[in-house]
Each structure stands twice: as structure tokens, then as C-alpha cells.
XYZ file of C-alpha atoms in Angstrom:
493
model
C 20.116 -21.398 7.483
C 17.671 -18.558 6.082
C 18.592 -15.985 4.118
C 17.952 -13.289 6.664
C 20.796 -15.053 8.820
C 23.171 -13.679 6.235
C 21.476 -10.341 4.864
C 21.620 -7.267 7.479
C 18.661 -4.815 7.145
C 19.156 -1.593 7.929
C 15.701 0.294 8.196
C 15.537 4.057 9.056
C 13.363 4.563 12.492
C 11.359 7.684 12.376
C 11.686 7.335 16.107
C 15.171 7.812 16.439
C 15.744 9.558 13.307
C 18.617 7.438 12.433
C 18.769 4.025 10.474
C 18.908 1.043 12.497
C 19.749 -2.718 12.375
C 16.782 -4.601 12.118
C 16.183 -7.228 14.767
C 12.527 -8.846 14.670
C 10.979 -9.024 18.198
C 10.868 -12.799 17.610
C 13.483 -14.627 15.449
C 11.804 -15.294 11.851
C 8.993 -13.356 12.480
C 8.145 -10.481 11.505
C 4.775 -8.539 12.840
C 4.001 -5.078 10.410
C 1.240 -2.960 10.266
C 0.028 -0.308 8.101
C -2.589 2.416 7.933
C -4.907 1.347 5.268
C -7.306 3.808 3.103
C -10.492 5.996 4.797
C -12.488 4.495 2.118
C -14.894 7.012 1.285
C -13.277 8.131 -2.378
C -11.627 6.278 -5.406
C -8.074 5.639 -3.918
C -5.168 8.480 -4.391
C -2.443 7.853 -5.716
C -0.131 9.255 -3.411
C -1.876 6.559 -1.526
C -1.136 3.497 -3.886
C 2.291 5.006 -3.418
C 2.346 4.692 0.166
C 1.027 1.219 0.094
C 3.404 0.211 -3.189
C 6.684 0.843 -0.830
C 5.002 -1.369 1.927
C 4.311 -4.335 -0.885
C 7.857 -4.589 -1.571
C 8.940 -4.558 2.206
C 6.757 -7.163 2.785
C 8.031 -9.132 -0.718
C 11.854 -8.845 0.433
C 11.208 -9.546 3.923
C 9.066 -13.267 2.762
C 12.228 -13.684 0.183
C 14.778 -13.286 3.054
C 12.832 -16.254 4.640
C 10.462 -14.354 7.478
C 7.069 -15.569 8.150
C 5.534 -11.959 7.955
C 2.055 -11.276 9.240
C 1.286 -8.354 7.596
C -1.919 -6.190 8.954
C -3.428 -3.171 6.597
C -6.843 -1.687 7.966
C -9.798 -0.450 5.925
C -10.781 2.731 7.739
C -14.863 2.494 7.253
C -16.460 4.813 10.097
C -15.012 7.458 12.760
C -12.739 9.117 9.926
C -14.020 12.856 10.732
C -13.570 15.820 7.944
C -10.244 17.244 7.992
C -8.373 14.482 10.404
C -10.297 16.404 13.027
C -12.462 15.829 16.745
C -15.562 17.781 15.443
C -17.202 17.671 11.819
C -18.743 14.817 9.282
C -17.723 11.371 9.221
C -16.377 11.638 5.433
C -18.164 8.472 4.534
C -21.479 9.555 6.258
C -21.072 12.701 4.027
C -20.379 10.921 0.905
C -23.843 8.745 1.316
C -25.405 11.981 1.722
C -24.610 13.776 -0.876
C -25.252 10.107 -2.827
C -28.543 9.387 -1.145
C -27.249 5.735 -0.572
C -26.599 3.969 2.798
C -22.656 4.437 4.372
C -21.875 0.636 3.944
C -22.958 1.219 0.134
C -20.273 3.802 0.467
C -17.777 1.579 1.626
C -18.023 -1.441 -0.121
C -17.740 0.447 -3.328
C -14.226 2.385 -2.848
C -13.265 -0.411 -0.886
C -13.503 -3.048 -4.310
C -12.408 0.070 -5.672
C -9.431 0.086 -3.810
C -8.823 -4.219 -4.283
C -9.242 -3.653 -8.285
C -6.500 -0.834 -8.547
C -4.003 -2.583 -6.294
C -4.807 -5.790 -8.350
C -4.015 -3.919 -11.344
C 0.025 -2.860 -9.821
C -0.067 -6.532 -8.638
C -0.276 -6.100 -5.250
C 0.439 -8.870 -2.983
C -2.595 -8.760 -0.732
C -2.274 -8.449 3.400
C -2.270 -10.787 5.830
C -4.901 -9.326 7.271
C -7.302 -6.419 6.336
C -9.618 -5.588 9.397
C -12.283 -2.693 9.331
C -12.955 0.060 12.383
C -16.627 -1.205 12.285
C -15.632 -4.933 12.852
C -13.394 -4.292 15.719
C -15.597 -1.827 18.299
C -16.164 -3.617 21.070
C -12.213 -3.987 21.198
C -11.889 0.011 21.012
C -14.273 0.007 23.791
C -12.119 -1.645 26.258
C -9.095 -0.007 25.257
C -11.437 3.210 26.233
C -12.284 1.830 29.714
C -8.657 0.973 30.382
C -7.402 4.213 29.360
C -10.599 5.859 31.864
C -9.714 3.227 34.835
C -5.792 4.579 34.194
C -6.888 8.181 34.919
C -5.814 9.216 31.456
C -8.540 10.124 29.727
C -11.916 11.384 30.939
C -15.825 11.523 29.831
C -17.666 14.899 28.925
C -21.484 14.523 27.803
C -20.458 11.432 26.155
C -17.938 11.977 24.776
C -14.254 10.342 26.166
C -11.079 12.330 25.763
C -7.277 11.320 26.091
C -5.583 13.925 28.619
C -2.588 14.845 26.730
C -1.676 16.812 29.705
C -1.798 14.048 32.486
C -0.133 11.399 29.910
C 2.746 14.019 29.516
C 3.495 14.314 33.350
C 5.174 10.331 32.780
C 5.670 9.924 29.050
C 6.689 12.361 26.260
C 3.583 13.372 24.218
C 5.184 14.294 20.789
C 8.005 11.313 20.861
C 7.368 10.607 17.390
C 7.159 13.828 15.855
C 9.707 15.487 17.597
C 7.381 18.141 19.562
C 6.716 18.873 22.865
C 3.556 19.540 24.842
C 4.735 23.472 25.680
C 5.271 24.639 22.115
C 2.136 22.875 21.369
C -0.055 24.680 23.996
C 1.676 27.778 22.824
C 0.635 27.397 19.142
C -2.744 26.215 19.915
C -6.067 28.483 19.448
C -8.152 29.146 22.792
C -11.132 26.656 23.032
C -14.511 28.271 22.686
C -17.114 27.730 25.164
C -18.456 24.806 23.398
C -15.824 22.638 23.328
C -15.894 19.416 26.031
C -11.845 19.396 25.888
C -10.267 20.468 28.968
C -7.094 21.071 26.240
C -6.756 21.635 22.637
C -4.419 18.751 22.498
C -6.689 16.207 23.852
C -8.030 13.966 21.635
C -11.375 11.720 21.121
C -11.321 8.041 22.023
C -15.486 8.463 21.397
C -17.644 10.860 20.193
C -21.246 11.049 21.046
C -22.977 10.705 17.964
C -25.619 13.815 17.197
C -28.871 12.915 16.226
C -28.261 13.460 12.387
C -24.651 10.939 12.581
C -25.881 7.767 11.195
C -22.953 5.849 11.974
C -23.559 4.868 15.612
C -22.803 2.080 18.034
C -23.817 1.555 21.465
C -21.255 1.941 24.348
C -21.419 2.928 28.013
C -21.078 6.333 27.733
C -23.284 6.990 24.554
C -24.863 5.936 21.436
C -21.502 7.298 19.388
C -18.095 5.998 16.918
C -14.482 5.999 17.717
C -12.223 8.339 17.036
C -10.421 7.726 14.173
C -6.737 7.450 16.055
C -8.064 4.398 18.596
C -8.878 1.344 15.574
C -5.452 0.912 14.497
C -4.526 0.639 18.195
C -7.023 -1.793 18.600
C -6.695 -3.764 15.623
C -2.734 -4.023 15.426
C -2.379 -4.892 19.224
C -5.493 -7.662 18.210
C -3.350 -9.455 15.533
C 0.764 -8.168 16.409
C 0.428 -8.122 19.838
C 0.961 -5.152 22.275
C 4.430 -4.740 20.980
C 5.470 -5.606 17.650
C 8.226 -4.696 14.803
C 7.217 -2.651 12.105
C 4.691 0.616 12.028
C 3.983 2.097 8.780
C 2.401 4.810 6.783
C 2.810 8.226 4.932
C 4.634 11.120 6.852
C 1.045 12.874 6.993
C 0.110 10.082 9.680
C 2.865 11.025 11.368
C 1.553 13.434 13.328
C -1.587 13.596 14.821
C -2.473 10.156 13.875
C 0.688 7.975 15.003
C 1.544 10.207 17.664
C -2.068 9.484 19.061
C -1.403 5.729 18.326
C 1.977 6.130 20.375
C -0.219 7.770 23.450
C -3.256 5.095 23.485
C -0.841 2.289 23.674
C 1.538 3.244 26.006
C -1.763 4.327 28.364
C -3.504 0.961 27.714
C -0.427 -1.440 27.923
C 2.424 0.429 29.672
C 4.715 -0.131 26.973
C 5.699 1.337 23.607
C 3.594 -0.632 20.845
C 6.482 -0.494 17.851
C 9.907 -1.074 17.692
C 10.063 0.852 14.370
C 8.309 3.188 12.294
C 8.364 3.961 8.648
C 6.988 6.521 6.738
C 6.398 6.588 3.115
C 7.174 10.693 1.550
C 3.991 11.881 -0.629
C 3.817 12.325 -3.894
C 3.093 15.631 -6.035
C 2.392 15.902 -10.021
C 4.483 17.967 -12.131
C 6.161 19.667 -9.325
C 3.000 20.793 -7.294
C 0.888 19.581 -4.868
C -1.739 16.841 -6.228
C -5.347 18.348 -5.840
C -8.411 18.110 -7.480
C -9.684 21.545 -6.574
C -6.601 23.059 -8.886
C -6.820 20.439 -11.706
C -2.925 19.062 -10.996
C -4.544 15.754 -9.798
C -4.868 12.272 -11.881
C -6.667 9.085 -10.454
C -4.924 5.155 -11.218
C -7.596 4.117 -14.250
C -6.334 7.572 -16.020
C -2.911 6.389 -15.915
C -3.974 2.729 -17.734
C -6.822 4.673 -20.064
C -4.429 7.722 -20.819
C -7.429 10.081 -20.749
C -5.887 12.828 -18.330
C -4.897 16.281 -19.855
C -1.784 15.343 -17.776
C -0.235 12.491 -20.162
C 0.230 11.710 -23.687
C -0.707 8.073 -24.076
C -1.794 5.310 -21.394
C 0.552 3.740 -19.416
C 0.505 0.159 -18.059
C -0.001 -0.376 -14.491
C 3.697 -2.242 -14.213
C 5.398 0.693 -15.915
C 3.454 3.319 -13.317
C 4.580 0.754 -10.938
C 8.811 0.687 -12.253
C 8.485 4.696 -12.211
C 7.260 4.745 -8.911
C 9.874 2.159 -7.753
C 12.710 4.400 -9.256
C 12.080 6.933 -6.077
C 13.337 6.012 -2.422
C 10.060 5.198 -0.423
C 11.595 8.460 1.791
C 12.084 10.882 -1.036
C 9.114 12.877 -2.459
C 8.075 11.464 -5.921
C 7.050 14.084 -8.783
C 4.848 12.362 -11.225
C 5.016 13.478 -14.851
C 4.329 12.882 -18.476
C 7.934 12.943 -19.712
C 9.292 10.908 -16.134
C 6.733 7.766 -17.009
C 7.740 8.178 -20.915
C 11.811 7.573 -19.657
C 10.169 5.032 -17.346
C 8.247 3.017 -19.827
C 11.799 2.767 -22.083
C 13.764 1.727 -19.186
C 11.131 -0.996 -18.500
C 11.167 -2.502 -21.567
C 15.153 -2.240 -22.119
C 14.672 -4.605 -18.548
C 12.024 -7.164 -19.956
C 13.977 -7.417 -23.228
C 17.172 -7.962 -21.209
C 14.943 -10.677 -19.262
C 13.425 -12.339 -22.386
C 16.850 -12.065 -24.117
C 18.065 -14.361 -20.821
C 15.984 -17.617 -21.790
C 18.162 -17.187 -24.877
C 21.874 -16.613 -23.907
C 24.522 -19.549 -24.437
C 27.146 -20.149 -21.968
C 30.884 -20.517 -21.980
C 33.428 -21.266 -20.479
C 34.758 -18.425 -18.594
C 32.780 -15.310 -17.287
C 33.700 -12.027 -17.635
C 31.434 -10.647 -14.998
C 31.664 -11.076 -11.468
C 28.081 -12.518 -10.718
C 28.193 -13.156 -6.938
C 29.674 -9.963 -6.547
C 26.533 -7.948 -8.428
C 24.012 -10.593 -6.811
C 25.203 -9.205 -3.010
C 24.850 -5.662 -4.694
C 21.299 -6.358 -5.567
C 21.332 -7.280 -1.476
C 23.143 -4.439 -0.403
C 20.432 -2.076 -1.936
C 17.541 -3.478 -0.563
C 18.984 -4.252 3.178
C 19.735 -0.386 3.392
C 16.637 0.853 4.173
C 14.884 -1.131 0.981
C 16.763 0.831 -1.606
C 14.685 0.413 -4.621
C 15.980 2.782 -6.942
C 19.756 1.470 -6.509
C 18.328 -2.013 -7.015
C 16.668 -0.828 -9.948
C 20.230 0.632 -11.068
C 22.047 -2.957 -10.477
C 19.516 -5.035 -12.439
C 20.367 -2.483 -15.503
C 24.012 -3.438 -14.844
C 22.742 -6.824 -15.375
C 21.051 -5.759 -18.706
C 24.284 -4.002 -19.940
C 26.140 -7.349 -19.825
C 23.186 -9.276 -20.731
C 22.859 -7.303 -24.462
C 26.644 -8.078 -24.371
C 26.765 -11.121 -24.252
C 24.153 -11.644 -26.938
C 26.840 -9.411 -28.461
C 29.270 -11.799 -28.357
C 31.419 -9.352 -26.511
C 31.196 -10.818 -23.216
C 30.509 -14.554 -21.375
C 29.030 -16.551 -18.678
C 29.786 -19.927 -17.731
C 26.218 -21.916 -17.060
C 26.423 -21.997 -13.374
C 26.761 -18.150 -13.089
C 23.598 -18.012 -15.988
C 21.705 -20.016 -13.639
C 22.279 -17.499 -10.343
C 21.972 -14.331 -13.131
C 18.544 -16.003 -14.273
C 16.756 -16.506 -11.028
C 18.663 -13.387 -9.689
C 16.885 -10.792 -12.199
C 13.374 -13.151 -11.586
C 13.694 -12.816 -7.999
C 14.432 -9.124 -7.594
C 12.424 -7.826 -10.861
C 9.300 -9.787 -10.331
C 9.345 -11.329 -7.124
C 10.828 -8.299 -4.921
C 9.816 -5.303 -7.262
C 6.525 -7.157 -8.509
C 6.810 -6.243 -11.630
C 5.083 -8.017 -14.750
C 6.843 -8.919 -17.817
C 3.926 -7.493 -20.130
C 6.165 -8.564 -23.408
C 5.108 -12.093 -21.975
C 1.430 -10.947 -21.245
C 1.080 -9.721 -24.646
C 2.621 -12.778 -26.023
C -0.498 -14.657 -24.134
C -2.963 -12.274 -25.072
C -2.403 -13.070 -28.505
C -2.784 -16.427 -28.398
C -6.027 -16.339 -26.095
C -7.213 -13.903 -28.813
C -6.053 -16.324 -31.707
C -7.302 -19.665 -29.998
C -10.591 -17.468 -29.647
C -11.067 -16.412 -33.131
C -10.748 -19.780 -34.155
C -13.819 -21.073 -31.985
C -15.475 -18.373 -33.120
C -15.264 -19.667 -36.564
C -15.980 -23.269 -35.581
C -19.316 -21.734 -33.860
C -19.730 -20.114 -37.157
C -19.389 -22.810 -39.208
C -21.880 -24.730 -36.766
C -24.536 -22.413 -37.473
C -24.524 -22.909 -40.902
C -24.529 -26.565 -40.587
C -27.630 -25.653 -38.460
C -25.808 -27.631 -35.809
C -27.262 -25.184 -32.999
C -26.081 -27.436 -30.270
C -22.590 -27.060 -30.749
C -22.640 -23.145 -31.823
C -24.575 -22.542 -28.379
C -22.304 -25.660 -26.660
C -19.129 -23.163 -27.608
C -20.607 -19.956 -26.535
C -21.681 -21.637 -23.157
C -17.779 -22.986 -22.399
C -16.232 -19.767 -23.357
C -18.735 -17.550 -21.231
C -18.163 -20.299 -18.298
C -14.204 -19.347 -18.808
C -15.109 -15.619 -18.599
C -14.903 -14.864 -22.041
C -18.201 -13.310 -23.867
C -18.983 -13.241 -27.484
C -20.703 -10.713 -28.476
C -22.673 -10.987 -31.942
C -23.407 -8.085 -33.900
C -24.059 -7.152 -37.657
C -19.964 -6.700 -38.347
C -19.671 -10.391 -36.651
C -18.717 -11.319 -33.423
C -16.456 -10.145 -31.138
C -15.295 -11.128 -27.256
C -14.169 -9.517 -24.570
C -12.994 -11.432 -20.881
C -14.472 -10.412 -18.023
């Protein structure tokens, strides 16, 4: 038996608007997708926030037992200016402001992107897949959608008719809208627009002659619209119906919606059984922008050097603080909310040092099985992380007590508090114990500082084998010495 035979998710459907019990399309599988980055910029992090809640849904649903295949898209071509059917591809911009080629673009913010979720110890995907790999699969979803009679081709350009897919599906499922109060808000379309209706959306845009992002396809030398890869790519590697859809509530609408439209046209079926959207995040109660200042990027957070904060903050403490919000709520990010976060972190890795520690008895005065099924309960309704996060402290209360000597544990419930607080902390939450990366930091840096003086020691001896023999092994393990007229330093790469 797994553990997902005896732990009941609840996850809240944006679809229905309620929460729902989770039951995978196949039994111990579990197929989830989410909208990766448009990587044209160092990543947001609102952003890292989005993806941060989808980490530890994937990390609980691979405890419970599920063989998860997990799909997160780089978005490298088709992503116009302002989510939009008309304007600049935003990385075709960016390489011309730089004077560098698009791909130069992308494969900058996109190890960007790797190093900073690396940093908050980011499990990786399953799969990553980019727009530009997958176009001749867009293409046929395109031709499908045109043989269907739901979409049609203008100068090159292919449309989805909102209005014809409305007449046997609801266009606005998702967001809760409805084609009439759409057309009623919407702006007349001037006389150079190939839409027949605002609505209607691009499955491909010719390309104009300046675009340098092109691809050949049988209505024109043009790109995809940005809606039509993650159709493409999740219905490549989930199937064309699968469990789990997520993203931030800004994708909700156009961008899902559209997602919603192109699959049911393409396949005749709805793609996802249930959607999930992450709420943003905004910085000391205001919206996050660089144009007004109130905006700070990941490395700040580590380096400290933002107007915004007092001192640098670890990547697993920005991680905790984030973790202490529902996924659904908004998040305000602040100076004095990481400084409570950062002591509430370390009360937990003391608690979980202190564990290695604590003797046993013979009774216990805390009911262990009970708090473990808590720790359960918080995450199977709706991945509760901030009442997870409030259990584990209950665990820490009793934890300092019985180092006390005010409380006790018998050894069998030590052993289920020991690898509860490492599965949920580290495994589930993903948290690092830095106390214990310190600790080895130290003694890299005091192992180090000895070879340095053995290389030292060498070159007096004029023994210039072994002084370059040590400098050659530590540079091969990533660590560089560095000689200068103070003496020599390192630094690991």
C-alpha cells in the first residue's frame, strides 16, 4: 500500500471554484504541467513564487508515492509585448536593444533562471520543453483547428474564431466570463486589423520583414502565438487529457482560457481535470514594479544590496517566508516579514539539530501519531503550507522541552518525530538546514587553509612539484587559490 491510498487530497479547482477530491486520471500517476518563464529578463520574483508553490506540490505528491511527470516550458519565441496579437516579440526586442542574436537572449535568462531556482533548491522538472523546439507540433494543432472550421487564415496570419467555438462550448469556462459581456467591453477593430472579432486570437502570425524570429509554415514565413505551445507541448508529454494545470492567476485569463479553447477544438475534449493558480506577490504592500522603484530581483535578496532590506537573506529563509503564505493568498514581501522569518527558521533548524541529541524514555507525553496526521491534514487540504509550517513549530515547542527535561518521548515515537520533521521540513518544504551548511563550510575552509600551508611550505622547500601538484587537485575540485601579496586566498566555483 502507498501512502496516497491513505492520505485524501483535497485541491481547489479554479474550474469549479470549489475544492475537490483529488483522483489522478490513472492510479499512481500523476501528469502536471506548468507555465514556465518568457525568458527574455532576469526571473521575477513573483515568478519564483509561482513556481516555489508548484515545487512543493510536486515534492508531496512523489512523498505520497505518485510517479509524477512533471512538465514546465521555457517560453523562448512568440511571447508578444503586453500578452498581446500585435507588437514585439519581447525577446526579439531585448536582442535589439542588446545588439546580440535572440537565442543569445535566451540562453542567458534561461541559466539565469536554472541558477536562481538552484539557489531556493528547486527540484528540477520532469521535463522543460521550449516553443522553438516544438513548432512543427503547433503547426498541426493549427491545421486541425482550420480543417475543424474553427479558426481561419487572413494574409497569413491564422485566427481562433471565438465566436464559432462559442456556438458548442463556453468560451470563458475558466474565467468565469461570457462571450456577450466580452463583445460588449471590447474596443471596435480598426481597419487594419485581420480579426473578424476582438476576441479572436492568433494561432500564427505572419512574421513582418523586420521579426527575426521566423519559421516556415503553410501559410507564411511567421511564429506561434504565444497561447498554442503549451497546448502543444503538454498534450506531447501528458496526453490530451491529463490531471493537473498550473500557473499564476494572471494566466488565467487570456492565456489558459485560450489553452482551454485550442484543446477542446483540436481533441474534442477538455485537456485538464484541474487547475491551480498561484496569487502574485507585491512588496511592502504595493504592486512590484521597476518603473516605481518597489521592485527587488532574487540575487538582491542573498547580496542584501536593495534599498528595500537591511541585511542579506539566505535563499532557504526567502524560501520559509514565502512558504508561510497559502499558494492562493497574495504574499507582501518586506524587510521586517523576512527578519520574523529568518528567527522562525532558525528556532526550526535548532529544534532539528537539537533532535540528533534528545534521549528517550519511557513514556511520552506527546501524542506523536496524532501531530504526524496533522502535518498530513495540512498539506492534503489544498497543500496547506503555512499550517504545516505551524505544526512542525508544535514539534519544536516539545522538542526544546524535552531538552528541558519537562517533557518525554519513548524511542519509537523519536524515531517517527525524527524522520517526520526531515520529511516535511526538507523533503516536502525543501528547505536547507544552513546551521549544517555552515558547519561544512567551515571545515572545507579549514581543510583548505591547511593545504594551503602545505603548498606553502613546499615552496620553500623549492619542492615546486608538489606546491603546483596541490593547486592542480584543488582547482580540479573547483576550488581556486588565488595568490596575492597578503597571501593566498580561495574561492569555489
Amino acid at each position: 500500500m502507498h501512502l496516497y491510498d491513505k492520505q485524501q487530497i483535497k485541491i481547489y479547482n479554479s474550474l469549479s471554484g470549489e475544492k475537490e477530491i483529488f483522483t489522478p486520471i490513472s492510479e499512481g500517476y500523476v501528469g502536471m504541467y506548468v507555465c514556465g518563464p518568457t525568458v527574455y529578463s532576469n526571473v521575477h520574483l513573483g515568478n519564483v513564487r509561482t513556481f516555489m508553490s508548484f515545487d512543493v506540490i510536486f515534492r508531496y505528491l512523489k512523498h505520497l508515492g505518485y510517479k509524477v511527470r512533471f512538465v514546465r516550458n521555457i517560453t523562448d519565441a512568440g511571447h508578444l509585448e503586453n500578452d498581446a496579437d500585435v507588437g514585439e516579440d519581447r525577446i526579439a526586442k531585448k536582442a535589439r536593444l542588446e545588439e546580440i542574436e535572440p537565442m543569445e537572449v535566451v540562453q542567458r535568462y534561461t541559466v539565469d533562471f536554472h541558477n536562481i531556482l538552484n539557489k531556493f533548491n528547486f527540484l528540477p522538472p520532469s521535463i522543460e520543453p521550449t516553443a522553438t523546439g516544438h513548432i512543427i507540433e503547433q503547426i498541426e494543432i493549427i491545421k486541425t483547428i482550420l480543417d475543424k472550421g474553427l479558426a481561419y487564415e487572413v494574409n497569413g496570419s491564422v485566427y481562433f474564431d471565438v465566436l464559432k467555438y462559442n456556438e458548442t462550448k463556453p468560451y470563458g469556462i475558466l474565467s468565469k466570463r461570457n462571450v456577450e459581456d466580452l463583445l460588449h467591453n471590447s474596443r471596435e477593430l480598426d481597419g487594419q486589423s485581420d480579426k473578424k472579432n476582438p476576441q479572436d486570437f492568433a494561432l500564427w502570425k505572419k512574421a513582418e520583414p523586420q521579426h527575426i524570429m521566423r519559421w516556415p509554415s503553410p501559410w507564411s514565413d511567421g511564429f506561434p502565438g504565444w497561447h498554442l505551445e503549451c497546448t502543444a507541448m503538454s498534450t506531447k508529454y501528458l496526453g490530451e487529457q491529463f490531471d493537473i494545470h498550473g500557473g499564476g492567476m494572471d494566466l488565467k485569463f487570456p492565456h489558459h482560457e485560450c489553452e482551454i479553447a485550442q484543446a477542446e477544438a483540436s481533441n474534442g475534449k477538455p485537456p485538464v481535470n484541474y487547475w491551480m493558480h498561484a496569487n502574485m506577490l507585491i512588496m511592502n504592500g504595493k504592486k512590484m514594479a521597476k518603473s516605481t522603484g518597489n521592485f527587488i530581483l532574487p540575487t538582491e535578496i542573498f547580496s542584501g544590496n536593495n534599498p528595500h532590506i537591511t541585511k542579506s537573506f539566505t535563499p532557504s529563509v526567502a524560501r520559509f517566508f514565502m512558504l508561510q503564505a497559502h499558494y492562493r493568498s497574495i504574499l507582501d514581501f518586506t524587510n521586517n516579514g523576512l527578519l520574523a522569518s529568518e528567527k522562525g527558521f532558525f528556532r526550526l533548524m535548532d529544534a532539528v539539530t537539537a533532535l540528533e541529541d534528545l534521549k528517550s524514555g519511557t513514556t511520552s507525553t506527546f501524542d506523536i501519531k496524532d501531530w504526524q496526521q496533522k502535518c498530513y491534514d495540512a498539506m492534503n487540504d489544498d497543500f496547506n503550507s503555512p499550517i504545516l509550517i505551524a505544526n512542525l513549530f508544535e514539534a519544536v515547542k516539545y522538542i526544546n522541552q524535552i531538552k528541558e527535561g519537562t517533557a518525554s518521548i519513548t524511542q519509537e515515537d523519536l524515531d517517527v518525530l525524527k524522520s517526520t520533521v526531515h520529511t516535511f521540513a526538507f523533503d516536502v518544504l525543501g528547505l536547507v538546514n544552513v546551521n549544517e551548511a555552515e558547519k561544512g563550510t567551515e571545515k572545507l575552509s579549514g581543510a583548505v587553509e591547511l593545504l594551503i600551508q602545505l603548498r606553502q611550505e613546499a615552496r620553500a622547500n623549492k619542492d615546486f612539484a608538489m606546491s603546483d601538484k596541490i593547486r592542480d587537485e584543488l582547482a580540479a575540485a573547483g576550488i581556486q587559490l588565488n595568490d596575492g601579496k597578503e597571501g593566498t586566498t580561495f574561492t569555489t566555483n
